[in-house]
Amino acid sequence: MESILLHEDRLFPADEATRQVARGLYQEIRHLPIISPHGHTDPRWFAENSHFTNATELFITPDHYVFRMLYSQGIKLSELGVPRWDGGATESDPKKIWQLLADNYHLFAATPSRLWLDTVFHDVFGLEEMLCPANATHYYDVITAKLQSDAFRPRSLMDRFNIELIATTEGALDSLPHHAKLQGTGWEKRVITTFRPDDVVDASREDIVDNIAKLGTITGEDTSTWQGYLNAIRVRREVFRRHGATATDHGHPTANTADLSKRECEALFEKVSTGNSNAQEQELFRAQMLTELAGMSIEDKMVMQIHPGSFRNHNSRLFSQFGRDKGHDIPTQTDYVNALRPLLSKYGNEANLNIILFTLDETTYARELAPLAGHYPCLKLGPAWWFHDSPEGMLRFRHQTTETAGFFNTVGFNDDTRAFLSIPARHDVARRIDCRFLAQLVVEHRLSETEAASIAKKLTYDFAKQAYKLG
Amino acid sequence: MESILLHEDRLFPADEATRQVARGLYQEIRHLPIISPHGHTDPRWFAENSHFTNATELFITPDHYVFRMLYSQGIKLSELGVPRWDGGATESDPKKIWQLLADNYHLFAATPSRLWLDTVFHDVFGLEEMLCPANATHYYDVITAKLQSDAFRPRSLMDRFNIELIATTEGALDSLPHHAKLQGTGWEKRVITTFRPDDVVDASREDIVDNIAKLGTITGEDTSTWQGYLNAIRVRREVFRRHGATATDHGHPTANTADLSKRECEALFEKVSTGNSNAQEQELFRAQMLTELAGMSIEDKMVMQIHPGSFRNHNSRLFSQFGRDKGHDIPTQTDYVNALRPLLSKYGNEANLNIILFTLDETTYARELAPLAGHYPCLKLGPAWWFHDSPEGMLRFRHQTTETAGFFNTVGFNDDTRAFLSIPARHDVARRIDCRFLAQLVVEHRLSETEAASIAKKLTYDFAKQAYKLG
Amino acid sequence: MESILLHEDRLFPADEATRQVARGLYQEIRHLPIISPHGHTDPRWFAENSHFTNATELFITPDHYVFRMLYSQGIKLSELGVPRWDGGATESDPKKIWQLLADNYHLFAATPSRLWLDTVFHDVFGLEEMLCPANATHYYDVITAKLQSDAFRPRSLMDRFNIELIATTEGALDSLPHHAKLQGTGWEKRVITTFRPDDVVDASREDIVDNIAKLGTITGEDTSTWQGYLNAIRVRREVFRRHGATATDHGHPTANTADLSKRECEALFEKVSTGNSNAQEQELFRAQMLTELAGMSIEDKMVMQIHPGSFRNHNSRLFSQFGRDKGHDIPTQTDYVNALRPLLSKYGNEANLNIILFTLDETTYARELAPLAGHYPCLKLGPAWWFHDSPEGMLRFRHQTTETAGFFNTVGFNDDTRAFLSIPARHDVARRIDCRFLAQLVVEHRLSETEAASIAKKLTYDFAKQAYKLG
């Protein structure tokens, strides 16, 4: 019997000939192992392998995709139990919160959140009817009960989900206790970290002076000097590599890079490390550091990911109450052509450099990113990101980048998620959409079916392993 | 017999399965009453209920969509009888002008103007053959004759068109005589005004000093002071509300907002109100006023519409001859994320604030507008506007906003037109395209048919009434 | 038997009804003569009518589309035999280079380069199997052998390709020897030049002072003065017109225009012509010159083409080794609305002015270019250009410009290519995509089939002849 919640042909195009080809391509790749080279799951889950608590704490309170949509329609974050920074009250009854989601589930019609949630509800928990006010309690109880069984502990789910490898993301000062705990176990190579040094690079952070000092303490380097600071970062990169990291990640507001003289760097660092920099200097420091970090990537072969273009914490009142990552980061216009030039002029032709570029500004796909990746040997394009990690977003990515960059300058899919249970759902969307895109090329006689099948496999599995040096 | 001019399945996609679903959805909503919450029809028509004169004065000389296309191909506005500012000659033979349209009707192939005109010709006047040089006189005569009958007077047409409510737009200094005339009649609640204070807010206007003085005179407030000026605006808002207004409208060149201190406001207003402001100060004044007006909206619950991003009167020579609204307003790049932040930091989480955002810069749909509306409770997205009020434009709007903002952060359709007779045609395009978009989601198993039908009704009727607080 | 390499229905949509209409439209126009009003073929080929040498020198070393993709995947330009500026070594064995292309032909999947190459291989050389490592030698030998026959000399190919007219592009200082050689022959009217004065207008070029001096020498004008310089350009325009030119071309970094006083022009020219201008003055000079050149176009009726928005020679290291046009020109954001206003304020309503606008920034299609072309009588839109000269790029162009600008403010197709043999392939892509777009309008009842057929012919042939005043 066909499930109402989830159709086997979902996301395939209506045209029967195209759908037939898409189905055929998808059958060949749907069960390939999942490579998740960029994401934000908690390594504690895999190290401790404890049970998840309940449906609400799993699906609502940590998921900014979910609660921002509810917030946009007038539901307060405190009604949703979102944890607060300011010590104010927040709802603590998980069943009451779950009912709120159910009562407002219609808001998510045609959003990727709905697609992911429905897929998890159906595929992981065996629920077959769409979530609605009437079945909210049943949903909550089924999910929460199953979470108590061993089959739903993180490692079991990771096997069940056929996740071959998952990368988490940690700050430069993180002591990596959870990854350390996994060392020597069979999980060591399946759960790896990623080096994200924004905490010691982003000079606009209030804690930057402290962070640079801490960086000195934990590395034994003198981070009061430019050279000592760079050395300390090198030391941390090496530690991260020993915990499996093959990549770094950089979430700057812009893609700006710089190529200053040593003397200029020293003067700038002096201001930054003593808390005396202004906004312009902070931007210049981040820009210079992208170039420095590219140089380090050439040395140690770590793959560099650049994720620019988010205006973080746009809603200042909400930020003061609830803090970061609460659904109010908004994309902005992002330039790559001028911004990346200092870095590319210095290192753009280096054989050992690998940079993966992401964007929240889709206008750059055809105009800037595909032409850059279609020329520079060091550049590849990350998949459609964040707001664009969606069926329509992925289609726009492929339609707008493929003709200039080809498939081989892309790196497969990233789920980029904190929502562990949704990982298979997210990869499944990407697989379906890639097969759909390829099927269109086949039926329009722009690509042979044989070639399409080969490319589908690469997009699903090979490119991620190669681009992130995972193999 | 199938009409050549107008196919029953127009605008539905070719794929038979999708078309079938689209048809089904459309049948359920096609005859719902029209809510027209934003437009530019002349309230005199409804107050006086006089006959329209002839085909040319109805369809050509007032419609900048029509004459700009003819102008772009070398036909002079004076040949088209467009009224002049400069007292120069302009064609006065309506039949000659009509013939020019007919001779050049091929220019409109695949434009929305053609779709609207054909629909009016067919549905309102019963014409079945496409307008062409040979039938120009027949067309002119049929239309002009019918306009003389009572069935074609404005109120009759409003009934025939099943228009439940229409909002006109008036400047802050307008004495609203036509709306006053309707008060106490059955039409009072069907024809309402909208408060558009650009004439007293846009400090770059040549008549700004006079307008602020007039504002004082008609309100009895001392508009030589900042506080008196704000009070005067409050008084006018109250008058507009008594004439049915539930919304305000703001057509600034940018979406910039500001949040200045009272002292800064007073100093700035002093310059503006005495005609001593420069371009930068004028922009800052408009920016500050958007924030002030948002504050007033919280007080009096009027819905705020922001329509930014048009470079008005781009063709300076034409402007000096023919004036405003002559088809030479050109969209520009528009920023929302930085521009709106001062206003949103102050008022973005207020439960009583309702702002509807429009854009002429489609690049902001997925990048800025959907993420903003998908977070801030005060923000909703107006429909595809002006140049984008077209089948392709509407599809881009839905494809690029729905995944992040959902349907429930949108407000249904606005026809935004001066062309009264085209209102049913314009709403019909929106209804067909929405059904088409929903049908695609259904056949791709992204939405159930039941849910799609419910959403189709909301997009057509409910959302407009709710968003504009119409009853 | 159906060829594996090239399907008769390629690029048509899957939907059977739409494909049927597309096929029908295409049958009527596929064999129309080719008008190639803008391109970069070498006039020497047509003047001397010599044999092309071999497959590699024809298809790889001169084609930046091809070698940039190989370069992006780590293959050095020197391995590909690309000629160097710096005297360094470069591969000279054409068979070895050809094998490299064959070994990496999969990189081009779903790119326009692949489509063009496959079409040439199949239609011009009769090859039926896709290029691959195993058949590389066979390919090389077949192509190279055929190139030695008379049927493959440039003039024979031009006949075979049914090219009615081809325009080349030459700098202002070019003495046009090859076009001169064709004068008085039957080819005189088939191979014409285009006036591209960037070499004497772009003040940022290192050779600008020399070039302005040379301009004086060859014209006998005193180019040390502003007036003499303008006169000299007029003289060269006249010479170009005598060699068939009907158009000029301008490849500035931006679309900026200016309207300075004579005194300001003289002062600026003094700086430029003596090599004392800074970057800002160079930009202002280019801006002023676009307006001057528009004035000259009104005088001599030459059609003006503006091709802005490319960041040339982005990869500075590669530039120093290999020079210009090596696949590292990257598009940038381009403004038209503000940039063109000084020129349009001066000349925008002149009946004798014809400007064709191109863009590399697709965000301007619906936002700026279509509204501008849909109003100003002097403006028309050039086809999708360079990176966007591709199936998806052309579809985006039509979908985003047609509703506002219509078809009649566009100018047909430009192949813009150095790759002579690919010209029929490129025009064929445009013809197929235009028919596909029209077919969609037909099946969605937005356009009658009769009207679509008429427009297809105009897009293929008539518009190019009219827009470029070709007879």
mmCIF file of N, CA, C and O in Angstrom, chain C residues 295-323:
data_model
loop_
_atom_site.group_PDB
_atom_site.id
_atom_site.type_symbol
_atom_site.label_atom_id
_atom_site.label_comp_id
_atom_site.label_asym_id
_atom_site.label_seq_id
_atom_site.Cartn_x
_atom_site.Cartn_y
_atom_site.Cartn_z
ATOM 1 N N GLY C 295 27.437 59.524 -29.984
ATOM 2 C CA GLY C 295 27.236 60.696 -30.840
ATOM 3 C C GLY C 295 27.707 60.425 -32.267
ATOM 4 O O GLY C 295 27.030 60.787 -33.244
ATOM 5 N N MET C 296 28.855 59.792 -32.412
ATOM 6 C CA MET C 296 29.348 59.462 -33.756
ATOM 7 C C MET C 296 28.436 58.454 -34.455
ATOM 8 O O MET C 296 28.248 58.509 -35.667
ATOM 9 N N SER C 297 27.865 57.532 -33.681
ATOM 10 C CA SER C 297 26.938 56.560 -34.270
ATOM 11 C C SER C 297 25.694 57.242 -34.829
ATOM 12 O O SER C 297 25.129 56.808 -35.838
ATOM 13 N N ILE C 298 25.274 58.308 -34.163
ATOM 14 C CA ILE C 298 24.132 59.061 -34.695
ATOM 15 C C ILE C 298 24.515 59.702 -36.026
ATOM 16 O O ILE C 298 23.733 59.695 -36.984
ATOM 17 N N GLU C 299 25.751 60.205 -36.100
ATOM 18 C CA GLU C 299 26.226 60.811 -37.345
ATOM 19 C C GLU C 299 26.326 59.795 -38.490
ATOM 20 O O GLU C 299 25.837 60.013 -39.582
ATOM 21 N N ASP C 300 27.032 58.700 -38.219
ATOM 22 C CA ASP C 300 27.358 57.783 -39.335
ATOM 23 C C ASP C 300 26.506 56.522 -39.374
ATOM 24 O O ASP C 300 26.735 55.640 -40.197
ATOM 25 N N LYS C 301 25.554 56.420 -38.458
ATOM 26 C CA LYS C 301 24.568 55.321 -38.453
ATOM 27 C C LYS C 301 25.148 53.950 -38.122
ATOM 28 O O LYS C 301 24.493 52.926 -38.333
ATOM 29 N N MET C 302 26.380 53.917 -37.629
ATOM 30 C CA MET C 302 26.886 52.604 -37.234
ATOM 31 C C MET C 302 26.203 52.146 -35.952
ATOM 32 O O MET C 302 25.953 52.939 -35.040
ATOM 33 N N VAL C 303 25.908 50.854 -35.899
ATOM 34 C CA VAL C 303 25.248 50.263 -34.731
ATOM 35 C C VAL C 303 26.291 50.055 -33.638
ATOM 36 O O VAL C 303 27.380 49.567 -33.904
ATOM 37 N N MET C 304 25.934 50.419 -32.433
ATOM 38 C CA MET C 304 26.875 50.384 -31.315
ATOM 39 C C MET C 304 26.590 49.168 -30.438
ATOM 40 O O MET C 304 25.467 48.996 -29.965
ATOM 41 N N GLN C 305 27.618 48.349 -30.219
ATOM 42 C CA GLN C 305 27.463 47.197 -29.334
ATOM 43 C C GLN C 305 28.241 47.448 -28.038
ATOM 44 O O GLN C 305 29.418 47.772 -28.085
ATOM 45 N N ILE C 306 27.596 47.258 -26.907
ATOM 46 C CA ILE C 306 28.270 47.436 -25.615
ATOM 47 C C ILE C 306 28.317 46.082 -24.894
ATOM 48 O O ILE C 306 27.288 45.480 -24.633
ATOM 49 N N HIS C 307 29.545 45.631 -24.636
ATOM 50 C CA HIS C 307 29.804 44.319 -24.016
ATOM 51 C C HIS C 307 30.537 44.516 -22.691
ATOM 52 O O HIS C 307 31.736 44.239 -22.591
ATOM 53 N N PRO C 308 29.850 44.930 -21.642
ATOM 54 C CA PRO C 308 30.559 45.216 -20.395
ATOM 55 C C PRO C 308 30.583 44.037 -19.426
ATOM 56 O O PRO C 308 29.922 43.022 -19.648
ATOM 57 N N GLY C 309 31.347 44.212 -18.359
ATOM 58 C CA GLY C 309 31.188 43.335 -17.202
ATOM 59 C C GLY C 309 32.147 42.175 -17.081
ATOM 60 O O GLY C 309 31.911 41.274 -16.277
ATOM 61 N N SER C 310 33.241 42.167 -17.834
ATOM 62 C CA SER C 310 34.212 41.089 -17.668
ATOM 63 C C SER C 310 35.441 41.597 -16.925
ATOM 64 O O SER C 310 36.026 42.605 -17.293
ATOM 65 N N PHE C 311 35.810 40.913 -15.856
ATOM 66 C CA PHE C 311 37.076 41.174 -15.165
ATOM 67 C C PHE C 311 38.124 40.393 -15.945
ATOM 68 O O PHE C 311 38.227 39.175 -15.830
ATOM 69 N N ARG C 312 38.882 41.109 -16.766
ATOM 70 C CA ARG C 312 39.826 40.449 -17.683
ATOM 71 C C ARG C 312 41.084 39.991 -16.948
ATOM 72 O O ARG C 312 41.550 40.653 -16.041
ATOM 73 N N ASN C 313 41.600 38.852 -17.358
ATOM 74 C CA ASN C 313 42.909 38.375 -16.897
ATOM 75 C C ASN C 313 42.990 38.295 -15.372
ATOM 76 O O ASN C 313 43.893 38.842 -14.747
ATOM 77 N N HIS C 314 42.040 37.574 -14.820
ATOM 78 C CA HIS C 314 41.918 37.488 -13.357
ATOM 79 C C HIS C 314 43.113 36.780 -12.732
ATOM 80 O O HIS C 314 43.559 37.145 -11.648
ATOM 81 N N ASN C 315 43.656 35.805 -13.412
ATOM 82 C CA ASN C 315 44.764 34.998 -12.872
ATOM 83 C C ASN C 315 46.088 35.641 -13.277
ATOM 84 O O ASN C 315 46.606 35.409 -14.376
ATOM 85 N N SER C 316 46.642 36.434 -12.381
ATOM 86 C CA SER C 316 47.783 37.267 -12.780
ATOM 87 C C SER C 316 49.003 36.445 -13.166
ATOM 88 O O SER C 316 49.739 36.816 -14.090
ATOM 89 N N ARG C 317 49.234 35.327 -12.492
ATOM 90 C CA ARG C 317 50.399 34.513 -12.859
ATOM 91 C C ARG C 317 50.236 33.933 -14.279
ATOM 92 O O ARG C 317 51.149 33.980 -15.097
ATOM 93 N N LEU C 318 49.060 33.402 -14.537
ATOM 94 C CA LEU C 318 48.803 32.849 -15.862
ATOM 95 C C LEU C 318 48.899 33.933 -16.938
ATOM 96 O O LEU C 318 49.413 33.691 -18.041
ATOM 97 N N PHE C 319 48.427 35.106 -16.595
ATOM 98 C CA PHE C 319 48.491 36.217 -17.550
ATOM 99 C C PHE C 319 49.942 36.527 -17.920
ATOM 100 O O PHE C 319 50.264 36.719 -19.099
ATOM 101 N N SER C 320 50.822 36.526 -16.924
ATOM 102 C CA SER C 320 52.220 36.860 -17.227
ATOM 103 C C SER C 320 52.874 35.772 -18.081
ATOM 104 O O SER C 320 53.806 36.040 -18.832
ATOM 105 N N GLN C 321 52.366 34.552 -17.992
ATOM 106 C CA GLN C 321 52.952 33.460 -18.783
ATOM 107 C C GLN C 321 52.308 33.306 -20.162
ATOM 108 O O GLN C 321 52.986 33.071 -21.144
ATOM 109 N N PHE C 322 50.957 33.432 -20.187
ATOM 110 C CA PHE C 322 50.251 33.092 -21.426
ATOM 111 C C PHE C 322 49.469 34.239 -22.055
ATOM 112 O O PHE C 322 48.986 34.116 -23.173
ATOM 113 N N GLY C 323 49.282 35.322 -21.282
ATOM 114 C CA GLY C 323 48.614 36.482 -21.872
ATOM 115 C C GLY C 323 47.103 36.434 -21.839
ATOM 116 O O GLY C 323 46.502 35.705 -21.056
#
